[in-house]
CSV table of C-alpha atoms and ligand atoms in Angstrom, one decimal:
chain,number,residue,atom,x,y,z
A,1,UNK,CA,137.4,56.0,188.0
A,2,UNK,CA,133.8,55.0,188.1
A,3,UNK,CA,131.6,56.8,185.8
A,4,UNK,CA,128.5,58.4,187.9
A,5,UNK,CA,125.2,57.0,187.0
A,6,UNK,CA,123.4,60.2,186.3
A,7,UNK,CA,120.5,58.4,184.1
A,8,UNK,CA,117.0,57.2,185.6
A,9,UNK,CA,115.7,54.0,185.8
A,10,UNK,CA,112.3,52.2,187.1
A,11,UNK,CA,112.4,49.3,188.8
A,12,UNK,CA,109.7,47.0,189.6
A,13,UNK,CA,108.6,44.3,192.0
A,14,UNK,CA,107.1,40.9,190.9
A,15,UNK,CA,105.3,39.1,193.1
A,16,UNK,CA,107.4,36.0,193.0
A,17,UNK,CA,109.1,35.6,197.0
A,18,UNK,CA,112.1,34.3,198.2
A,19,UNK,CA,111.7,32.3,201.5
A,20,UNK,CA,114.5,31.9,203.9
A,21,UNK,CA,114.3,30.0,207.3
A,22,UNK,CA,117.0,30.4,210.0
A,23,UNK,CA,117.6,27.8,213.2
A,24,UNK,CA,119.4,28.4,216.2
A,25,UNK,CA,121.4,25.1,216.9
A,26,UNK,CA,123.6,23.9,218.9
A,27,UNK,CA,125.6,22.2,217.1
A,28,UNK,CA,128.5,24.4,216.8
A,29,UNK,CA,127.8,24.5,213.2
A,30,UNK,CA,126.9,26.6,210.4
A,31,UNK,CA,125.3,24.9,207.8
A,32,UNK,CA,123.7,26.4,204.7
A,33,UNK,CA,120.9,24.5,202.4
A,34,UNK,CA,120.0,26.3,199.1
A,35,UNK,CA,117.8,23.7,197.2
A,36,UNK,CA,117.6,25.6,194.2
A,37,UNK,CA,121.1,25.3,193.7
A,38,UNK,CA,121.3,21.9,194.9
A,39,UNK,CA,124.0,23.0,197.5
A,40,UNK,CA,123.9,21.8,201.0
A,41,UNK,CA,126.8,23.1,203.1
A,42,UNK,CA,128.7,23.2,206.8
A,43,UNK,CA,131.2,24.6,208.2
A,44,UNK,CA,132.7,24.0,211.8
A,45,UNK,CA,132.4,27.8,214.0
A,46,UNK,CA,135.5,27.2,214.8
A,47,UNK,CA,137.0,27.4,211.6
A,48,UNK,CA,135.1,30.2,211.0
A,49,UNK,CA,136.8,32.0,214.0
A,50,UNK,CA,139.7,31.9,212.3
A,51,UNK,CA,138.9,33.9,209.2
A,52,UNK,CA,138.4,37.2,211.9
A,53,UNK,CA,140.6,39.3,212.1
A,54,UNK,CA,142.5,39.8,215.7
A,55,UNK,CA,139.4,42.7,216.1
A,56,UNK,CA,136.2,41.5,215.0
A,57,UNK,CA,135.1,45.2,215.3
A,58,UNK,CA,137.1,45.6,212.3
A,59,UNK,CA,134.7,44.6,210.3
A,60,UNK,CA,130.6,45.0,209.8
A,61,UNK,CA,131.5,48.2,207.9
A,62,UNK,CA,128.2,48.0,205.8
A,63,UNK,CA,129.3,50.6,203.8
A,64,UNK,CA,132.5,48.9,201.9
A,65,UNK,CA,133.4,45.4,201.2
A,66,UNK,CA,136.2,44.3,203.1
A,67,UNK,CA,138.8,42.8,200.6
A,68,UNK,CA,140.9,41.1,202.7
A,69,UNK,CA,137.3,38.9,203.7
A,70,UNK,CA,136.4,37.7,200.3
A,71,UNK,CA,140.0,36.7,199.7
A,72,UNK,CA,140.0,34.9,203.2
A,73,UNK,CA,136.7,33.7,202.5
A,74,UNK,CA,137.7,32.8,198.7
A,75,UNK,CA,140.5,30.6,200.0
A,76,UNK,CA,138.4,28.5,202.5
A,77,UNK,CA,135.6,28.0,199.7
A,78,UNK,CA,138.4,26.8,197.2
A,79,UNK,CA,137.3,29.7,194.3
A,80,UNK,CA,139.9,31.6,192.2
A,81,UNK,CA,139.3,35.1,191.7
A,82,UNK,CA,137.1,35.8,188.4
A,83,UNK,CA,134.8,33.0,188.5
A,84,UNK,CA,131.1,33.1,188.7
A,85,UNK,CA,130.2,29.9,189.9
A,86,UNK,CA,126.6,29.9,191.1
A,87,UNK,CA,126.9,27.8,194.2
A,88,UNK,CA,130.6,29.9,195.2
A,89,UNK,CA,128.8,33.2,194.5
A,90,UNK,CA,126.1,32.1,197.0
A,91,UNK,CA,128.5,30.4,199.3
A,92,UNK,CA,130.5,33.6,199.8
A,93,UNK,CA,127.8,36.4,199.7
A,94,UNK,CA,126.3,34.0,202.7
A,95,UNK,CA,129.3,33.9,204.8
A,96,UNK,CA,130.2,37.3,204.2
A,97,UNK,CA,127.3,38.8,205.4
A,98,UNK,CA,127.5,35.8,208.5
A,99,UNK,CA,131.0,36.9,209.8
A,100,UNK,CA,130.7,40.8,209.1
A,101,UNK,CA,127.2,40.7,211.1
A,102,UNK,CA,128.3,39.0,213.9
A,103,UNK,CA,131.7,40.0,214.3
A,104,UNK,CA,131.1,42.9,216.5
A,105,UNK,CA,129.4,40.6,218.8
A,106,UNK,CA,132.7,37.9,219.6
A,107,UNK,CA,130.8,34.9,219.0
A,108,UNK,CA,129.8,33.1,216.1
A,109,UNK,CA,126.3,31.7,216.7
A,110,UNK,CA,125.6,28.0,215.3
A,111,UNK,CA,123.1,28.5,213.1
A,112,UNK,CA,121.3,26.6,209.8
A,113,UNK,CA,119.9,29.1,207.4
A,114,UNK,CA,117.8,27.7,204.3
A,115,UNK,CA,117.0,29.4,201.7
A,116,UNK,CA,114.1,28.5,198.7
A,117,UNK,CA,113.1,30.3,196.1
A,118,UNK,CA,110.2,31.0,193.8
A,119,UNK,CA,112.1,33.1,191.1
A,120,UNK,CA,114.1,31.4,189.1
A,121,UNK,CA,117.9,31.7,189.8
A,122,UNK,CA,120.3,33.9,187.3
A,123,UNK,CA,117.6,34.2,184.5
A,124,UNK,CA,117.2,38.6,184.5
A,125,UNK,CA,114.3,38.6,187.6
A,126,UNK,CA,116.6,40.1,190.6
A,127,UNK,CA,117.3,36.7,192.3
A,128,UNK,CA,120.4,37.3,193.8
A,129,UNK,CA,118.8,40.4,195.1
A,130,UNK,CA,115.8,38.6,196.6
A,131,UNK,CA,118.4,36.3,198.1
A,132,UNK,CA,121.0,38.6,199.5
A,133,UNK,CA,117.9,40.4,201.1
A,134,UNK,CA,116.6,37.5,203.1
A,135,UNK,CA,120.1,36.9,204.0
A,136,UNK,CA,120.7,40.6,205.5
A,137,UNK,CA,117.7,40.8,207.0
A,138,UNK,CA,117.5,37.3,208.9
A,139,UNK,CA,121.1,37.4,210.3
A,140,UNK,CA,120.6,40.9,211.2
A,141,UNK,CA,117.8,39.9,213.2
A,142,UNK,CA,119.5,36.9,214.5
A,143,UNK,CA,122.2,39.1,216.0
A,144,UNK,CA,119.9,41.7,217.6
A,145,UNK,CA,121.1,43.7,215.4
A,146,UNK,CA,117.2,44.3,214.1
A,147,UNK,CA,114.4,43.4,216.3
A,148,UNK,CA,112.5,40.5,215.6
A,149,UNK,CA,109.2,41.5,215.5
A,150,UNK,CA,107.0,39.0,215.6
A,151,UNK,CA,104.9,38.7,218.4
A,152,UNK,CA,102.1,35.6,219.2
A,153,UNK,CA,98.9,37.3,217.1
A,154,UNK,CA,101.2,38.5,214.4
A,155,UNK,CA,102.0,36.0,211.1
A,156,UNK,CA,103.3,38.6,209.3
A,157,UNK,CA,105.3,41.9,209.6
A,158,UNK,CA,107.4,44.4,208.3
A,159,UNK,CA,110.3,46.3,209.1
A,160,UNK,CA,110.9,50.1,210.1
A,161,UNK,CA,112.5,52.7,208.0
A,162,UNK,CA,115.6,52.5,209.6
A,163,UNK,CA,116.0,48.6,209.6
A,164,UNK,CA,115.1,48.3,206.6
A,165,UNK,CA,118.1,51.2,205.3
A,166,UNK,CA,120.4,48.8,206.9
A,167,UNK,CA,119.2,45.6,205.2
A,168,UNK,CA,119.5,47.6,202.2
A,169,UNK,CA,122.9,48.2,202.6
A,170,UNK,CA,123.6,44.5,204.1
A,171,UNK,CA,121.9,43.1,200.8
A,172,UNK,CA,124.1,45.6,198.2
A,173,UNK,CA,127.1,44.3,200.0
A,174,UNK,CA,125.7,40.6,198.5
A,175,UNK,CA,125.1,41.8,195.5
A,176,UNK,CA,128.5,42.9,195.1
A,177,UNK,CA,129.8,39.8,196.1
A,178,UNK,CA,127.6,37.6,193.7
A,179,UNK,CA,127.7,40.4,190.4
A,180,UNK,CA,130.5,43.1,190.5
A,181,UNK,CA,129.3,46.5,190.5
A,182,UNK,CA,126.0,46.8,190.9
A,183,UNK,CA,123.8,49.3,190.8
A,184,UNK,CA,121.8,48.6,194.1
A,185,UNK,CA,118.8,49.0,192.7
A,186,UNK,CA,117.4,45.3,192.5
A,187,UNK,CA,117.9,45.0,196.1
A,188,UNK,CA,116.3,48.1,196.8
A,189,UNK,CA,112.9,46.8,195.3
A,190,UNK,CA,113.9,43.6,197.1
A,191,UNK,CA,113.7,45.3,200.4
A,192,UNK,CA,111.0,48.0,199.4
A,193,UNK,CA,108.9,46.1,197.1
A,194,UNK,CA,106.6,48.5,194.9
A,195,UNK,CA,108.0,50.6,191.9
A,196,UNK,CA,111.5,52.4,192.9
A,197,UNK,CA,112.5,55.5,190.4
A,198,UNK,CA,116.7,55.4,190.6
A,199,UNK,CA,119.1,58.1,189.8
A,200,UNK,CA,122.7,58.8,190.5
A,201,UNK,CA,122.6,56.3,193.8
A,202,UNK,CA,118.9,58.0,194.6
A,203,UNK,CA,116.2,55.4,195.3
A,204,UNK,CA,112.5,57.0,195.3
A,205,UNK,CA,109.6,54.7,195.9
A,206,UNK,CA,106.7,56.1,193.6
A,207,UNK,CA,103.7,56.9,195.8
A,208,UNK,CA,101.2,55.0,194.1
A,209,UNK,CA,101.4,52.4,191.5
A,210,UNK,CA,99.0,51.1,188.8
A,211,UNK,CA,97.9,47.3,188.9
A,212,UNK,CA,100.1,45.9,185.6
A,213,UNK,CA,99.0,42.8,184.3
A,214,UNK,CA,102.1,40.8,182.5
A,215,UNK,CA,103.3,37.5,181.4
A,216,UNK,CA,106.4,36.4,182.8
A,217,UNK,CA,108.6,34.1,180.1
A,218,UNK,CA,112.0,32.1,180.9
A,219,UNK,CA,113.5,31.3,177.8
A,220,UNK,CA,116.2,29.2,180.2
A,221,UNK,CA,119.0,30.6,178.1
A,222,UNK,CA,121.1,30.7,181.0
A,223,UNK,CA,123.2,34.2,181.3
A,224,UNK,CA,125.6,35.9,183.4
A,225,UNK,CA,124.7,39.8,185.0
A,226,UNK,CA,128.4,39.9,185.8
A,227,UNK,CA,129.7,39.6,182.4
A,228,UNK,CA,126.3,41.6,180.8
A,229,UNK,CA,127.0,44.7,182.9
A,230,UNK,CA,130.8,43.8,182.0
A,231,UNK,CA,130.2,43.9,178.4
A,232,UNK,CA,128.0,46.9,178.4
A,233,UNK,CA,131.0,48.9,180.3
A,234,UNK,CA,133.2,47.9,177.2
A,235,UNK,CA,131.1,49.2,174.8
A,236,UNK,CA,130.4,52.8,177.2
A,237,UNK,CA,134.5,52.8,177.3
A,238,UNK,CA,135.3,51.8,173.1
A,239,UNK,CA,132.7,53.8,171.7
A,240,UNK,CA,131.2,56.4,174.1
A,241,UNK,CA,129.9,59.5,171.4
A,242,UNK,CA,127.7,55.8,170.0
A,243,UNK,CA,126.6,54.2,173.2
A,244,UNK,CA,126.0,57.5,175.4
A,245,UNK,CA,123.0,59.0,173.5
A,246,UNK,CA,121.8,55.6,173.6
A,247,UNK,CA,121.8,55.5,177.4
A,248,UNK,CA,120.3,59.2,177.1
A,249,UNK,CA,117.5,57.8,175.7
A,250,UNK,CA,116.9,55.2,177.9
A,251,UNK,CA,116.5,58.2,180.7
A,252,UNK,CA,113.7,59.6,178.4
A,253,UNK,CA,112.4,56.3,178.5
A,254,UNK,CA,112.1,55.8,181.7
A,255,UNK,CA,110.9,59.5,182.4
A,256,UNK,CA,108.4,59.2,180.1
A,257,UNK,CA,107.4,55.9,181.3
A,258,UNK,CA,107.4,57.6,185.0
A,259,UNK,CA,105.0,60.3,184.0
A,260,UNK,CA,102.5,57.5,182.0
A,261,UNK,CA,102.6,55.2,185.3
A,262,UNK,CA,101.9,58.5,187.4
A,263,UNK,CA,98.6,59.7,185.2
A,264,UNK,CA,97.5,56.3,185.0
A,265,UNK,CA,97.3,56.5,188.8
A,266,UNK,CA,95.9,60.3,189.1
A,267,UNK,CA,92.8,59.5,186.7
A,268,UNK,CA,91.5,56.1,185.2
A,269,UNK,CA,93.6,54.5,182.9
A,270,UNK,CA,92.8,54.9,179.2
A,271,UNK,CA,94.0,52.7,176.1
A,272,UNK,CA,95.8,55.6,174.9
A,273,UNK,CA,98.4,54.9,178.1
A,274,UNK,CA,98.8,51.7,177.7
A,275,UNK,CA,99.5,52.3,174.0
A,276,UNK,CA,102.3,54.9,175.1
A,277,UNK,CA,103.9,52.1,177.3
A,278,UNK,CA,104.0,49.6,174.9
A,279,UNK,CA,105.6,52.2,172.5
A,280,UNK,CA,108.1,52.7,175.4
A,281,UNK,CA,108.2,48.5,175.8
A,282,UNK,CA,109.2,48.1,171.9
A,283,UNK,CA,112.0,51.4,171.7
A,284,UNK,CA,113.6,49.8,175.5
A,285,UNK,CA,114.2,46.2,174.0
A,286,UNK,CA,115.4,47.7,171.0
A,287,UNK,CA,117.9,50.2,173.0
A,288,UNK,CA,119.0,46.8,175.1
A,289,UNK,CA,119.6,45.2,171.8
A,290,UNK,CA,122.2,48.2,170.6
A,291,UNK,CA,123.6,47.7,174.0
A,292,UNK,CA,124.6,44.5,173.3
A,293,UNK,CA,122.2,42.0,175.7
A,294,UNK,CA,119.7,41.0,173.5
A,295,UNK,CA,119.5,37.3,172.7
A,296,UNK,CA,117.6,35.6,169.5
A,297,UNK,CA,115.5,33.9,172.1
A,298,UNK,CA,114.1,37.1,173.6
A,299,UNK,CA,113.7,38.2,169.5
A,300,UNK,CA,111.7,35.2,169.0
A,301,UNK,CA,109.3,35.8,172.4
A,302,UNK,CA,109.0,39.6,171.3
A,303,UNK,CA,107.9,38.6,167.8
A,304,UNK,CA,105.5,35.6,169.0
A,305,UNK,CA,103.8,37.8,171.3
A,306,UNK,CA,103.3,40.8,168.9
A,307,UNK,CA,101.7,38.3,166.7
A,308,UNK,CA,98.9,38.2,168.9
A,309,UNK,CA,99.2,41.6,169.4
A,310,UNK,CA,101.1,41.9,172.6
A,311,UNK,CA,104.4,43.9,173.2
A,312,UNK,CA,107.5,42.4,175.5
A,313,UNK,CA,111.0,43.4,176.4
A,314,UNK,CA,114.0,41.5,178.5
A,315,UNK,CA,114.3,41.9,182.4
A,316,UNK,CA,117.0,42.3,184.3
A,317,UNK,CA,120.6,42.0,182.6
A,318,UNK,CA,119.5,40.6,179.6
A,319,UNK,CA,121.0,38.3,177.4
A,320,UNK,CA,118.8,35.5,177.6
A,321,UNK,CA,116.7,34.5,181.2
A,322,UNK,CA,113.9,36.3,180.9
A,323,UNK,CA,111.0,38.8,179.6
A,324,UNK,CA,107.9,40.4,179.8
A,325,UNK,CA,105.3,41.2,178.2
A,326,UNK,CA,102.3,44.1,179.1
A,327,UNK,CA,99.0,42.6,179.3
A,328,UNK,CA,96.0,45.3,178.5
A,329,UNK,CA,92.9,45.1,180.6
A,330,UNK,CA,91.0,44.5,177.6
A,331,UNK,CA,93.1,41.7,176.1
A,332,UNK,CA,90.9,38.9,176.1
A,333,UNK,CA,91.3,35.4,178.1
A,334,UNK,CA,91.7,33.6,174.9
A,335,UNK,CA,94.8,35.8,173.6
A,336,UNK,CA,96.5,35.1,177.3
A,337,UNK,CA,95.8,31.6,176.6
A,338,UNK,CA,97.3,31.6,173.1
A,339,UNK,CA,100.1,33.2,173.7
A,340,UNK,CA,101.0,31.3,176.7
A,341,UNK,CA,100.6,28.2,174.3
A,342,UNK,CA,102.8,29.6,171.3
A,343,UNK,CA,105.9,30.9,173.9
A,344,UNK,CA,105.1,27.4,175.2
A,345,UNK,CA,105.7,26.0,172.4
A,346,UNK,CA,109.0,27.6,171.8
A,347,UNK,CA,110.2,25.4,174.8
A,348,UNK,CA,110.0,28.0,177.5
A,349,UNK,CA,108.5,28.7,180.7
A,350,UNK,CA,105.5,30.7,180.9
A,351,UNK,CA,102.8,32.4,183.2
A,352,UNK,CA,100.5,35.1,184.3
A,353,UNK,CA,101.5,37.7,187.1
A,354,UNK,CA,101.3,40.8,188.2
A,355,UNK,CA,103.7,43.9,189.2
A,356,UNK,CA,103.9,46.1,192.4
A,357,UNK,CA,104.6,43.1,195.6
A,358,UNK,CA,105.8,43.9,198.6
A,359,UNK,CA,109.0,44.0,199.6
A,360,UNK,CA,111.3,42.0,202.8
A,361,UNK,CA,108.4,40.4,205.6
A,362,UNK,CA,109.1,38.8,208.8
A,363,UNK,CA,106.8,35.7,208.9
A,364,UNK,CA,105.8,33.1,211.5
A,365,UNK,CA,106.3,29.3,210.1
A,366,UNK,CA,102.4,29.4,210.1
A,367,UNK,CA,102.2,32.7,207.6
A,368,UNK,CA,104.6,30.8,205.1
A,369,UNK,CA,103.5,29.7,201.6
A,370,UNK,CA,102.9,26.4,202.2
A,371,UNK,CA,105.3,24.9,199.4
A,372,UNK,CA,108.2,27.1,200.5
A,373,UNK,CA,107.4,25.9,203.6
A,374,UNK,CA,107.3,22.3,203.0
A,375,UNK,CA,110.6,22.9,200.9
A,376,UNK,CA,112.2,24.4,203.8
A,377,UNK,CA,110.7,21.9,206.3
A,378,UNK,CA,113.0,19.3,205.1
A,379,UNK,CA,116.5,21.1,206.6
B,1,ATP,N1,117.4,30.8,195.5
B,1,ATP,C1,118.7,30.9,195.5
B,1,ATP,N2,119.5,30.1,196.2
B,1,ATP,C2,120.9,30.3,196.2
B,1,ATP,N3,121.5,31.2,195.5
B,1,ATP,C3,120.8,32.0,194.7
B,1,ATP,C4,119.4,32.0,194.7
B,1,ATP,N4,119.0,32.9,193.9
B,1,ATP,C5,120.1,33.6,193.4
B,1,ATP,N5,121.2,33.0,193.9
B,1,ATP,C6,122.6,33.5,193.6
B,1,ATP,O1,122.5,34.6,192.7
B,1,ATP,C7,123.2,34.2,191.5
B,1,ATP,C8,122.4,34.7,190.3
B,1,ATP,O2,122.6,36.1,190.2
B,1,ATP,P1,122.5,37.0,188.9
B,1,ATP,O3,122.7,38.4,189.3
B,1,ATP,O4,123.5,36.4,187.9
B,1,ATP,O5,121.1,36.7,188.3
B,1,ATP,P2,119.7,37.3,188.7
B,1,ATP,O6,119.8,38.1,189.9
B,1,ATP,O7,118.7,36.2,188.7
B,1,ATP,O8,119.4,38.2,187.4
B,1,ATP,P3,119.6,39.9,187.2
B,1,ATP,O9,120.7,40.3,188.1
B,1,ATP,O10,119.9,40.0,185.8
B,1,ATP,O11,118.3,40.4,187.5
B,1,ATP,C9,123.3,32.7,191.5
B,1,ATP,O12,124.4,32.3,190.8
B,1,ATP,C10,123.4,32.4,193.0
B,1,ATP,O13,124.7,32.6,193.4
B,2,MEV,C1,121.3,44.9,184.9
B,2,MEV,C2,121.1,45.5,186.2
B,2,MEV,O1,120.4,46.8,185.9
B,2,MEV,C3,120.2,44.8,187.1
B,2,MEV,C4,120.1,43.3,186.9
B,2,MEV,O2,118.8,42.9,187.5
B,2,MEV,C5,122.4,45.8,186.8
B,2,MEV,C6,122.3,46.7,188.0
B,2,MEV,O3,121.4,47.6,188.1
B,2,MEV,O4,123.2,46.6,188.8
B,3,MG,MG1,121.2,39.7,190.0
């Protein structure tokens, strides 16, 4: 039986976007292009067809996966069960989330979907979130099943509450698909954007949220959530009176961290909270470490950065990919620079950003970054 998560957790947005474009065709294919992965794809409708079931309303239940799909869909992609191949993982959240949403309808639409991305894929930043949202949301609308709501004037626009529910729940079915059992609450601040408090299932947005300064670092140690969040489970299951008043902790973490985010937006910010969350930065990385999905390489960007006086943790899973580290409005230009240099230095990726983005946008072609659009010009 699955344990209840009864423990809270914050989640934030980064303003890093994932960009998806979708043609109607008529070429009575579906094709998929995912540049990041370097995985360009088709598949005839027609063979397609065949993975229905006799009653296409059978499926586009968003609220379970459909078993019998993923082995279906498993067998025409040519993956055994337990693998975590990036490009199958894709492949199948993709066409699961194609067939399920139009099945109801009769007809498979030929379509080409491309997909580009600004995070970098699998390295602790929410990617497969950011990617099973764009999927959700743009076959959804393909199918009617959301409006599209652009309109001439418009370049950009967002959902309503209720849409935006069901891409939700389009989205978690992905991120089942691509890592297990997930919590939901990466796609949730994939759909949502902002800064999400979760518990048991719950997913609040926090009203207002305080402009964080961070650096982002990759340490490219590449890492897999599935077998992360797998490991962690073992450790909950072999030693539970250890690793459960760890977790407990965690919750004050994040509760604490909750009430520091909401003074800072009540009254001005004072060094005295940004003291308490770096506190709350260097107790989290060490609770992730006990858990098991620390990684020398995050070690070595925590202790570089406290050298100059800054505080980091890992994002996301863990376990290498990547971390962050709180930037105080007073730290000077020169520090930033510095430290950029040294975590440069160590061979990985490094830059400047901010928290709180928005969440899943409609855009015209015109309202597109213009790289992602030049990326996704090319399918
Ligand atoms: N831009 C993209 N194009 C295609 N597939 C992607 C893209 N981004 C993510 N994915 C899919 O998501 C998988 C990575 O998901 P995973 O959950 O392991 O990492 P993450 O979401 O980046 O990190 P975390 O879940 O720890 O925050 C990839 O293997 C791929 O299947
Ligand atoms: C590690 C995890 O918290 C998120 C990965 O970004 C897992 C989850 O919430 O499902
Ligand atoms: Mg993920």
């Amino acid at each position: 039986m699955r344990r209840p998560l009864t423990r809270v957790a914050l989640a934030v947005s980064l303003n890093l976007r994932t960009y998806l474009r979708l043609q109607a065709t008529s070429t009575s294919k579906v094709c998929i292009n995912l540049p990041n992965i370097n995985t360009f794809l088709s598949w005839d409708v027609t063979k397609l067809k065949q993975l229905l079931p006799d009653s296409g309303a059978e499926l586009g239940n968003v609220n379970e996966l459909d078993a019998e799909l993923v082995r279906r869909l498993r067998d025409l992609v040519g993956v055994s069960n337990g693998t975590l191949d990036t490009r199958s993982m894709a492949i199948l959240a993709f066409l699961y989330i194609y067939l399920s949403v139009f099945a109801g309808s009769g007809e498979l639409p030929s379509l080409t979907v491309s997909v580009w991305s600004e995070l970098p894929t699998g390295a602790g930043l929410g990617s497969s979130a950011a990617y099973s949202v764009c999927l959700a949301a743009a076959l959804l609308s393909a199918s009617g099943t959301i409006p599209s709501l652009l309109s001439d004037q418009e370049s950009t626009a967002r959902w309503g509450e209720v849409e935006m529910e069901l891409i939700n729940r389009w989205a978690f079915q992905g991120e089942r698909i691509i890592h297990g059992n997930p919590s939901g609450v990466d796609n949730a601040v994939g759909t949502w954007g902002g800064i999400l408090r979760y518990h048991s299932g719950k997913i609040t947005p926090l009203n207002r949220v305080p402009m964080l300064r961070i650096l982002l670092t990759n340490t490219k140690v590449p890492r897999s959530t599935k077998v992360l969040v797998a490991g962690v489970k073992d450790k909950m299951n072999k030693f539970p009176s250890i690793i459960n008043p760890v977790l407990e902790s965690v919750n004050a973490v994040s509760c604490t961290c909750e009430q520091t985010l909401s003074e800072m937006t009540n009254d001005t910010p004072t060094p005295e909270h940004y003291n308490i969350l770096e506190e709350l930065i260097d107790i989290n990385q060490h609770h992730l470490n006990v858990m098991g999905v620390g990684h020398p390489a995050l070690d070595t960007l925590c202790r570089v950065t406290l050298a100059r006086g800054l505080h980091s943790k890992l994002t996301g899973a863990g376990g290498g990919g990547c971390g962050i580290t709180l930037l105080r409005p007073e730290t000077e230009c020169s520090v930033i620079q510095n430290t950029i240099q040294d975590l440069r230095d160590c061979g990985y990726d490094c830059w400047e950003t901010s928290v709180g983005a928005e969440g899943v946008q409609q855009h015209s072609p015109l309202a597109f970054k213009e790289e992602a659009l030049e990326v996704l010009a090319r399918y």
